[in-house]
Amino acid sequence: ENLLAPRVNAHFDAKLSLAEVRSILKLPVALQGMLNLAGTLSYAGPSDYALLARLSGSGLGNMRFTSGLEMRPGKVYVPGLIVSALGGTFSGSAELEKLTRFHLAGEAKGISMLEAAKLRQIQLGPWSGRVSGPVEIEGRVESGLPRYVKAAAKLTVEASDQTRPVE
């Protein structure tokens, strides 16, 4: 229409290596696996764009995820987030505003205490069980890292069917 003010509308379907994404974005965390991304992009300028997509990730150790993705100026929203990890699931949404504030809210279900403890190399002693309940985390991002993080949860622990249940 107008070469001085170009507009772009595109559909895309991509498979990305998370290690390459990490390198490009200079993220301070190790990533592995594949990211599948399919959706639409509308661009009319730096302050007038929208990316709407479906995401799924695999090959991330024992973790898999699916979600929506909405990117607009000043905001990234991840609705319908479902993460399978640590023997359970997390279902909820995440939001990043102005690349400085984040908020994650949802429901954890059946997360293994033993698997979670292994992440931090914690010995649980004679206990095992599964944790479920609402979770909310918010904070700021500074130099690519989370800061001033507040977390709230109302969790229940259910006995595991393993030999060392929490009762």
Coordinates of N, CA, C and O in Angstrom, one line a residue:
E1 N 0.8 -1.2 0.0 CA 0.0 0.0 0.0 C 0.9 1.3 0.0 O 0.8 2.1 -0.9
N2 N 1.7 1.4 1.0 CA 2.5 2.6 1.2 C 3.9 2.2 1.6 O 4.1 1.8 2.7
L3 N 4.9 2.4 0.7 CA 6.2 2.0 1.0 C 6.9 2.8 2.2 O 7.8 2.3 2.8
L4 N 6.3 4.0 2.4 CA 6.9 4.8 3.5 C 6.3 4.3 4.9 O 6.9 4.6 5.9
A5 N 5.2 3.6 4.9 CA 4.6 3.1 6.1 C 4.1 1.7 5.8 O 2.9 1.4 5.7
P6 N 5.1 0.7 5.7 CA 4.7 -0.6 5.3 C 3.9 -1.3 6.4 O 4.1 -1.1 7.6
R7 N 3.0 -2.2 6.0 CA 2.2 -3.1 6.9 C 2.5 -4.5 6.5 O 2.6 -4.8 5.3
V8 N 2.6 -5.3 7.5 CA 2.8 -6.8 7.2 C 1.8 -7.6 8.0 O 1.5 -7.3 9.1
N9 N 1.2 -8.5 7.3 CA 0.3 -9.5 7.9 C 0.8 -10.9 7.4 O 0.9 -11.1 6.2
A10 N 1.2 -11.7 8.3 CA 1.8 -13.0 7.9 C 1.3 -14.1 8.8 O 1.0 -13.9 10.0
H11 N 1.3 -15.3 8.3 CA 1.0 -16.6 9.0 C 2.4 -17.3 9.1 O 3.1 -17.3 8.1
F12 N 2.6 -18.0 10.2 CA 3.9 -18.7 10.3 C 3.7 -20.0 11.1 O 2.8 -20.2 11.8
D13 N 4.6 -20.9 10.8 CA 4.7 -22.2 11.5 C 6.2 -22.5 11.6 O 6.9 -22.7 10.5
A14 N 6.8 -22.5 12.8 CA 8.2 -22.7 12.9 C 8.6 -23.7 14.0 O 7.8 -23.9 15.0
K15 N 9.7 -24.3 13.8 CA 10.3 -25.1 14.9 C 11.7 -24.5 15.2 O 12.5 -24.2 14.3
L16 N 11.9 -24.2 16.5 CA 13.1 -23.5 16.9 C 13.8 -24.3 17.9 O 13.2 -24.9 18.8
S17 N 15.2 -24.3 17.9 CA 16.0 -24.9 18.9 C 16.0 -24.0 20.1 O 16.4 -22.8 19.9
L18 N 15.7 -24.4 21.3 CA 15.7 -23.6 22.4 C 17.2 -23.1 22.8 O 17.4 -22.0 23.3
A19 N 18.2 -23.9 22.5 CA 19.6 -23.5 22.7 C 19.9 -22.3 21.8 O 20.6 -21.4 22.3
E20 N 19.4 -22.3 20.6 CA 19.6 -21.2 19.7 C 18.8 -19.9 20.1 O 19.4 -18.8 20.1
V21 N 17.6 -20.1 20.6 CA 16.8 -19.0 21.1 C 17.5 -18.4 22.3 O 17.7 -17.2 22.5
R22 N 18.1 -19.2 23.2 CA 18.8 -18.8 24.4 C 20.0 -17.9 24.0 O 20.3 -16.9 24.5
S23 N 20.7 -18.4 23.0 CA 21.9 -17.7 22.5 C 21.5 -16.3 21.9 O 22.2 -15.3 22.2
I24 N 20.5 -16.3 21.1 CA 20.1 -15.0 20.4 C 19.6 -14.0 21.4 O 20.0 -12.8 21.4
L25 N 18.8 -14.5 22.4 CA 18.3 -13.6 23.4 C 19.2 -13.3 24.6 O 18.9 -12.6 25.5
K26 N 20.4 -14.0 24.6 CA 21.3 -13.9 25.6 C 20.7 -14.2 27.0 O 21.0 -13.4 28.0
L27 N 19.9 -15.2 27.1 CA 19.3 -15.6 28.4 C 20.3 -16.3 29.3 O 21.2 -17.0 28.8
P28 N 20.2 -16.0 30.6 CA 21.2 -16.5 31.5 C 20.9 -17.9 32.0 O 21.5 -18.3 33.0
V29 N 20.1 -18.6 31.3 CA 19.7 -20.0 31.8 C 20.0 -21.0 30.6 O 19.9 -20.6 29.4
A30 N 20.3 -22.2 31.0 CA 20.5 -23.2 30.0 C 19.2 -23.7 29.5 O 18.3 -24.0 30.2
L31 N 19.1 -23.8 28.2 CA 17.8 -24.3 27.5 C 18.2 -25.4 26.5 O 19.2 -25.3 25.9
Q32 N 17.3 -26.4 26.5 CA 17.5 -27.4 25.5 C 16.1 -27.9 25.0 O 15.1 -27.5 25.6
G33 N 16.1 -28.5 23.9 CA 14.8 -29.0 23.3 C 14.3 -28.2 22.2 O 15.0 -27.3 21.6
M34 N 13.1 -28.4 21.8 CA 12.5 -27.8 20.6 C 11.3 -27.0 21.0 O 10.5 -27.4 21.9
L35 N 11.0 -25.9 20.3 CA 9.9 -25.0 20.5 C 9.1 -25.0 19.2 O 9.7 -24.7 18.1
N36 N 7.8 -25.4 19.2 CA 7.0 -25.3 18.0 C 6.1 -24.0 18.2 O 5.5 -23.8 19.2
L37 N 6.0 -23.2 17.1 CA 5.4 -21.9 17.2 C 4.6 -21.8 15.9 O 5.1 -21.9 14.8
A38 N 3.2 -21.5 16.0 CA 2.4 -21.3 14.8 C 1.4 -20.2 15.1 O 0.8 -20.2 16.2
G39 N 1.2 -19.3 14.2 CA 0.3 -18.2 14.4 C 0.3 -17.1 13.4 O 0.7 -17.4 12.2
T40 N 0.0 -15.9 13.8 CA -0.1 -14.8 12.9 C 0.7 -13.6 13.4 O 0.8 -13.4 14.7
L41 N 1.2 -12.8 12.5 CA 1.9 -11.6 12.9 C 1.3 -10.4 12.1 O 1.2 -10.5 10.9
S42 N 0.9 -9.3 12.8 CA 0.5 -8.1 12.1 C 1.4 -7.0 12.6 O 1.6 -6.8 13.8
Y43 N 2.0 -6.3 11.6 CA 2.9 -5.2 11.9 C 2.7 -4.0 11.1 O 2.6 -4.0 9.9
A44 N 2.5 -2.9 11.8 CA 2.3 -1.6 11.2 C 3.3 -0.5 11.7 O 3.3 0.6 11.3
G45 N 4.2 -0.9 12.6 CA 5.2 -0.1 13.2 C 5.6 -0.5 14.5 O 5.0 -1.4 15.1
P46 N 6.7 0.1 15.1 CA 7.2 -0.4 16.4 C 6.2 -0.3 17.5 O 6.3 -1.0 18.5
S47 N 5.2 0.5 17.4 CA 4.2 0.6 18.5 C 2.8 0.1 18.0 O 1.8 0.3 18.7
D48 N 2.8 -0.6 16.9 CA 1.5 -1.1 16.4 C 1.8 -2.5 15.8 O 2.0 -2.6 14.6
Y49 N 1.8 -3.5 16.6 CA 2.0 -4.9 16.2 C 1.3 -5.8 17.1 O 1.0 -5.5 18.2
A50 N 1.1 -7.0 16.6 CA 0.5 -8.1 17.4 C 0.9 -9.4 16.8 O 0.9 -9.7 15.6
L51 N 1.4 -10.3 17.7 CA 1.7 -11.7 17.4 C 0.8 -12.5 18.2 O 0.8 -12.4 19.4
L52 N 0.1 -13.4 17.6 CA -0.8 -14.3 18.2 C -0.4 -15.7 17.8 O -0.4 -16.0 16.6
A53 N -0.2 -16.6 18.7 CA 0.4 -17.9 18.4 C 0.0 -19.0 19.4 O -0.5 -18.7 20.5
R54 N 0.2 -20.2 19.0 CA 0.2 -21.4 19.9 C 1.6 -21.9 20.0 O 2.3 -21.9 19.0
L55 N 2.0 -22.2 21.2 CA 3.4 -22.7 21.5 C 3.3 -24.1 22.0 O 2.3 -24.5 22.7
S56 N 4.3 -24.9 21.8 CA 4.5 -26.2 22.5 C 6.0 -26.5 22.5 O 6.7 -26.1 21.6
G57 N 6.4 -27.1 23.6 CA 7.8 -27.4 23.8 C 8.0 -28.8 24.2 O 7.2 -29.4 24.9
S58 N 9.1 -29.4 23.7 CA 9.4 -30.8 24.0 C 10.9 -31.0 24.1 O 11.6 -30.1 23.7
G59 N 11.3 -32.1 24.6 CA 12.7 -32.4 24.7 C 13.4 -31.5 25.7 O 14.6 -31.3 25.7
L60 N 12.6 -31.1 26.7 CA 13.1 -30.2 27.8 C 13.4 -31.0 29.0 O 12.9 -30.7 30.1
G61 N 14.2 -32.1 28.9 CA 14.3 -33.0 30.0 C 13.0 -33.7 30.2 O 12.4 -34.3 29.3
N62 N 12.4 -33.7 31.4 CA 11.2 -34.4 31.7 C 10.0 -33.4 31.6 O 9.0 -33.6 32.2
M63 N 10.2 -32.2 31.0 CA 9.1 -31.2 30.9 C 8.6 -31.0 29.5 O 9.3 -31.1 28.5
R64 N 7.3 -30.8 29.4 CA 6.6 -30.5 28.2 C 5.6 -29.3 28.5 O 5.2 -29.2 29.6
F65 N 5.4 -28.5 27.5 CA 4.4 -27.4 27.7 C 3.6 -27.1 26.5 O 4.1 -27.3 25.3
T66 N 2.5 -26.5 26.6 CA 1.7 -25.9 25.5 C 1.1 -24.6 26.1 O 0.9 -24.5 27.3
S67 N 0.8 -23.7 25.2 CA 0.2 -22.4 25.6 C -0.2 -21.6 24.4 O 0.2 -21.9 23.3
G68 N -0.9 -20.5 24.7 CA -1.1 -19.5 23.7 C 0.0 -18.5 23.9 O 0.8 -18.5 24.9
L69 N 0.2 -17.5 23.0 CA 1.1 -16.4 23.1 C 0.5 -15.2 22.4 O 0.1 -15.3 21.3
E70 N 0.4 -14.1 23.2 CA 0.0 -12.8 22.6 C 1.1 -11.8 22.9 O 1.3 -11.6 24.1
M71 N 1.6 -11.2 21.9 CA 2.6 -10.2 22.1 C 2.1 -8.9 21.4 O 1.8 -8.9 20.2
R72 N 2.1 -7.9 22.2 CA 1.7 -6.5 21.8 C 2.6 -5.5 22.4 O 3.3 -5.9 23.3
P73 N 2.7 -4.3 21.9 CA 3.6 -3.3 22.5 C 3.4 -3.2 24.0 O 2.3 -3.1 24.5
G74 N 4.5 -3.4 24.7 CA 4.5 -3.3 26.2 C 4.0 -4.5 26.9 O 3.9 -4.5 28.2
K75 N 3.5 -5.6 26.2 CA 2.9 -6.7 27.0 C 3.1 -8.0 26.2 O 2.9 -8.1 25.0
V76 N 3.5 -9.0 27.0 CA 3.5 -10.4 26.5 C 2.5 -11.2 27.4 O 2.7 -11.2 28.6
Y77 N 1.6 -11.9 26.9 CA 0.6 -12.6 27.6 C 0.6 -14.1 27.2 O 0.7 -14.4 26.0
V78 N 0.6 -15.0 28.1 CA 0.7 -16.4 27.8 C -0.5 -17.1 28.5 O -0.5 -17.6 29.6
P79 N -1.6 -17.1 27.7 CA -2.9 -17.8 28.2 C -2.8 -19.3 28.0 O -2.1 -19.8 27.2
G80 N -3.6 -20.0 28.8 CA -3.7 -21.5 28.5 C -2.4 -22.2 28.7 O -2.2 -23.2 28.0
L81 N -1.6 -21.8 29.6 CA -0.3 -22.4 29.9 C -0.5 -23.8 30.6 O -1.1 -23.8 31.7
I82 N 0.0 -24.8 30.0 CA -0.1 -26.1 30.6 C 1.4 -26.7 30.6 O 1.9 -26.9 29.5
V83 N 1.9 -26.9 31.8 CA 3.3 -27.5 31.9 C 3.2 -28.8 32.6 O 2.6 -29.0 33.7
S84 N 3.8 -29.9 32.0 CA 3.9 -31.2 32.6 C 5.3 -31.4 33.0 O 6.2 -31.4 32.2
A85 N 5.5 -31.5 34.3 CA 6.8 -31.6 34.9 C 6.7 -32.2 36.3 O 5.7 -32.0 37.0
L86 N 7.8 -32.7 36.8 CA 7.9 -33.2 38.2 C 6.8 -34.1 38.6 O 6.3 -34.1 39.7
G87 N 6.3 -34.9 37.6 CA 5.3 -35.9 37.9 C 3.9 -35.3 38.0 O 2.9 -36.0 38.3
G88 N 3.7 -34.0 37.7 CA 2.4 -33.4 37.8 C 2.2 -32.4 36.7 O 2.9 -32.4 35.7
T89 N 1.2 -31.5 36.9 CA 1.0 -30.4 35.9 C 0.8 -29.1 36.6 O 0.4 -29.0 37.8
F90 N 1.0 -28.1 35.8 CA 0.6 -26.7 36.2 C -0.2 -26.1 35.1 O 0.2 -26.2 33.9
S91 N -1.4 -25.6 35.4 CA -2.3 -25.0 34.4 C -2.5 -23.5 34.8 O -2.9 -23.3 36.0
G92 N -2.3 -22.6 33.9 CA -2.5 -21.2 34.3 C -2.2 -20.2 33.2 O -2.3 -20.6 32.0
S93 N -1.7 -19.1 33.6 CA -1.3 -18.0 32.6 C -0.1 -17.3 33.2 O 0.1 -17.3 34.4
A94 N 0.5 -16.6 32.3 CA 1.7 -15.7 32.6 C 1.6 -14.4 31.9 O 1.0 -14.4 30.8
E95 N 2.2 -13.4 32.4 CA 2.1 -12.1 31.8 C 3.5 -11.4 32.1 O 4.0 -11.5 33.2
L96 N 4.0 -10.7 31.1 CA 5.2 -9.9 31.2 C 4.8 -8.5 30.7 O 4.5 -8.3 29.5
E97 N 4.9 -7.5 31.6 CA 4.5 -6.1 31.2 C 5.8 -5.3 31.0 O 6.6 -5.3 31.9
K98 N 5.9 -4.6 29.9 CA 7.0 -3.7 29.7 C 8.4 -4.3 29.9 O 9.3 -3.6 30.2
L99 N 8.4 -5.6 29.7 CA 9.6 -6.4 29.9 C 10.3 -6.2 31.3 O 11.4 -6.5 31.5
T100 N 9.5 -5.7 32.3 CA 10.0 -5.5 33.6 C 9.2 -6.1 34.7 O 9.8 -6.4 35.8
R101 N 7.9 -6.4 34.5 CA 7.1 -7.0 35.6 C 6.5 -8.2 35.1 O 6.0 -8.3 33.9
F102 N 6.6 -9.3 35.9 CA 5.9 -10.6 35.5 C 4.9 -11.0 36.5 O 5.0 -10.7 37.7
H103 N 4.0 -11.8 36.1 CA 3.0 -12.4 36.9 C 2.6 -13.8 36.4 O 2.4 -13.9 35.2
L104 N 2.6 -14.7 37.2 CA 2.2 -16.1 36.9 C 1.2 -16.6 37.9 O 1.4 -16.4 39.1
A105 N 0.1 -17.1 37.4 CA -1.0 -17.6 38.3 C -1.6 -18.9 37.7 O -1.7 -19.0 36.5
G106 N -1.9 -19.8 38.6 CA -2.5 -21.0 38.1 C -2.7 -22.1 39.2 O -2.6 -21.8 40.4
E107 N -2.8 -23.3 38.8 CA -3.1 -24.4 39.7 C -2.1 -25.5 39.4 O -1.9 -26.0 38.3
A108 N -1.4 -25.9 40.5 CA -0.5 -27.0 40.4 C -1.3 -28.3 40.8 O -2.1 -28.2 41.7
K109 N -1.0 -29.4 40.2 CA -1.7 -30.6 40.5 C -0.7 -31.8 40.4 O -0.1 -32.1 39.4
G110 N -0.6 -32.5 41.6 CA 0.1 -33.8 41.6 C 1.6 -33.6 41.5 O 2.3 -34.6 41.0
I111 N 2.2 -32.5 41.9 CA 3.7 -32.3 41.8 C 4.3 -33.2 42.8 O 4.0 -33.2 44.0
S112 N 5.3 -34.0 42.3 CA 6.0 -34.9 43.2 C 7.0 -34.2 44.1 O 7.8 -33.4 43.7
M113 N 6.8 -34.4 45.4 CA 7.7 -33.7 46.4 C 9.2 -34.2 46.2 O 10.1 -33.5 46.2
L114 N 9.3 -35.5 45.9 CA 10.6 -36.1 45.6 C 11.3 -35.5 44.4 O 12.5 -35.2 44.4
E115 N 10.5 -35.4 43.3 CA 11.1 -34.8 42.1 C 11.5 -33.3 42.3 O 12.5 -32.9 41.8
A116 N 10.6 -32.6 43.0 CA 10.9 -31.2 43.2 C 12.2 -31.0 44.1 O 13.0 -30.2 43.9
A117 N 12.3 -31.9 45.1 CA 13.4 -31.8 46.0 C 14.7 -32.1 45.3 O 15.8 -31.5 45.6
K118 N 14.7 -33.0 44.3 CA 15.9 -33.4 43.5 C 16.4 -32.2 42.8 O 17.6 -32.0 42.6
L119 N 15.5 -31.2 42.4 CA 16.0 -30.0 41.6 C 17.0 -29.2 42.5 O 17.9 -28.6 42.0
R120 N 16.7 -29.2 43.8 CA 17.6 -28.4 44.7 C 18.5 -29.3 45.5 O 19.1 -28.8 46.4
Q121 N 18.6 -30.5 45.1 CA 19.5 -31.5 45.8 C 19.2 -31.6 47.3 O 20.0 -31.5 48.1
I122 N 17.9 -31.6 47.6 CA 17.4 -31.7 49.0 C 17.0 -33.1 49.3 O 16.3 -33.7 48.5
Q123 N 17.4 -33.6 50.4 CA 17.0 -34.9 50.9 C 15.7 -34.8 51.7 O 15.7 -34.1 52.7
L124 N 14.6 -35.5 51.3 CA 13.4 -35.4 52.0 C 13.3 -36.3 53.2 O 12.3 -36.3 54.0
G125 N 14.3 -37.2 53.4 CA 14.2 -38.1 54.5 C 13.1 -39.1 54.2 O 12.9 -39.6 53.1
P126 N 12.2 -39.4 55.2 CA 11.3 -40.5 55.1 C 10.0 -40.0 54.4 O 9.0 -40.8 54.5
W127 N 9.9 -38.9 53.8 CA 8.6 -38.4 53.2 C 8.6 -38.4 51.7 O 9.6 -38.3 51.0
S128 N 7.4 -38.6 51.2 CA 7.1 -38.4 49.8 C 5.6 -38.1 49.7 O 4.8 -38.4 50.6
G129 N 5.2 -37.5 48.7 CA 3.8 -37.1 48.5 C 3.7 -36.3 47.3 O 4.6 -36.0 46.5
R130 N 2.5 -35.8 47.0 CA 2.2 -35.0 45.8 C 1.5 -33.7 46.3 O 0.6 -33.7 47.1
V131 N 1.9 -32.6 45.7 CA 1.5 -31.3 46.1 C 0.5 -30.7 45.1 O 0.8 -30.8 43.9
S132 N -0.6 -30.1 45.5 CA -1.6 -29.5 44.6 C -2.1 -28.2 45.2 O -2.2 -28.1 46.4
G133 N -2.5 -27.3 44.3 CA -3.2 -26.1 44.8 C -2.9 -24.9 44.0 O -2.0 -24.9 43.1
P134 N -3.5 -23.8 44.3 CA -3.3 -22.5 43.6 C -1.9 -21.9 43.9 O -1.5 -22.0 45.0
V135 N -1.3 -21.3 42.9 CA 0.0 -20.7 43.0 C 0.0 -19.4 42.3 O -0.6 -19.3 41.2
E136 N 0.7 -18.4 42.9 CA 0.8 -17.1 42.2 C 2.2 -16.6 42.5 O 2.7 -16.6 43.6
I137 N 2.8 -16.1 41.4 CA 4.2 -15.6 41.5 C 4.3 -14.3 40.8 O 3.8 -14.2 39.6
E138 N 4.9 -13.3 41.4 CA 5.1 -12.0 40.6 C 6.4 -11.4 41.0 O 7.0 -11.7 42.1
G139 N 6.9 -10.5 40.2 CA 8.1 -9.9 40.5 C 8.6 -9.0 39.3 O 7.8 -8.6 38.4
R140 N 9.8 -8.6 39.4 CA 10.4 -7.7 38.4 C 11.5 -8.4 37.7 O 12.1 -9.4 38.2
V141 N 11.9 -7.9 36.5 CA 13.0 -8.5 35.7 C 14.0 -7.4 35.6 O 13.7 -6.3 35.2
E142 N 15.2 -7.7 36.1 CA 16.3 -6.7 36.0 C 17.6 -7.5 35.4 O 17.9 -8.5 35.9
S143 N 18.2 -6.9 34.4 CA 19.3 -7.6 33.8 C 19.0 -9.0 33.4 O 19.9 -9.9 33.5
G144 N 17.8 -9.2 32.9 CA 17.4 -10.6 32.4 C 17.1 -11.6 33.5 O 16.8 -12.7 33.3
L145 N 17.2 -11.2 34.8 CA 16.9 -12.1 35.9 C 15.8 -11.6 36.8 O 15.5 -10.4 36.9
P146 N 15.0 -12.6 37.4 CA 13.9 -12.2 38.2 C 14.4 -11.6 39.5 O 15.4 -12.1 40.1
R147 N 13.8 -10.5 40.0 CA 14.1 -9.8 41.2 C 12.8 -9.5 42.0 O 11.8 -9.4 41.4
Y148 N 12.9 -9.3 43.3 CA 11.8 -8.9 44.1 C 10.6 -9.8 43.9 O 9.5 -9.4 43.7
V149 N 10.9 -11.1 43.9 CA 9.8 -12.1 43.6 C 9.0 -12.3 44.9 O 9.5 -12.5 46.0
K150 N 7.7 -12.3 44.7 CA 6.7 -12.6 45.7 C 6.0 -13.9 45.2 O 5.5 -13.9 44.1
A151 N 5.8 -14.9 46.1 CA 5.1 -16.1 45.8 C 4.1 -16.4 46.8 O 4.3 -16.2 48.0
A152 N 2.9 -16.8 46.4 CA 1.9 -17.3 47.3 C 1.3 -18.5 46.8 O 1.1 -18.7 45.6
A153 N 0.9 -19.4 47.7 CA 0.3 -20.7 47.3 C -0.5 -21.2 48.5 O -0.2 -20.9 49.7
K154 N -1.5 -21.9 48.2 CA -2.3 -22.7 49.2 C -2.3 -24.1 48.7 O -3.1 -24.5 48.0
L155 N -1.3 -24.8 49.2 CA -1.0 -26.2 48.8 C -1.5 -27.2 49.7 O -1.5 -27.1 50.9
T156 N -1.9 -28.3 49.2 CA -2.3 -29.5 50.0 C -1.3 -30.6 49.6 O -0.8 -30.7 48.4
V157 N -0.9 -31.5 50.5 CA 0.0 -32.6 50.2 C -0.8 -33.9 50.4 O -1.5 -34.1 51.4
E158 N -0.8 -34.7 49.4 CA -1.5 -36.0 49.4 C -0.5 -37.1 49.5 O 0.6 -37.0 48.9
A159 N -0.9 -38.1 50.2 CA 0.0 -39.3 50.3 C 0.3 -39.8 48.9 O -0.5 -39.9 48.1
S160 N 1.6 -40.2 48.8 CA 2.0 -40.8 47.5 C 1.8 -42.3 47.6 O 1.7 -42.9 48.6
D161 N 1.7 -42.9 46.4 CA 1.5 -44.3 46.4 C 2.9 -45.0 46.4 O 3.0 -46.2 46.2
Q162 N 3.9 -44.3 46.8 CA 5.3 -44.9 46.9 C 5.4 -45.4 48.3 O 4.5 -45.3 49.2
T163 N 6.6 -46.0 48.6 CA 6.7 -46.6 49.9 C 6.9 -45.7 51.1 O 6.9 -46.1 52.2
R164 N 7.2 -44.4 50.9 CA 7.4 -43.4 52.0 C 6.4 -42.3 51.9 O 6.7 -41.2 51.7
P165 N 5.1 -42.5 52.1 CA 4.1 -41.5 51.9 C 4.1 -40.5 53.1 O 4.4 -40.8 54.2
V166 N 3.7 -39.3 52.8 CA 3.4 -38.3 53.8 C 2.0 -38.6 54.2 O 1.1 -38.8 53.4
E167 N 1.7 -38.7 55.5 CA 0.4 -39.0 56.0 C 0.0 -37.9 57.0 O 0.7 -37.3 57.7

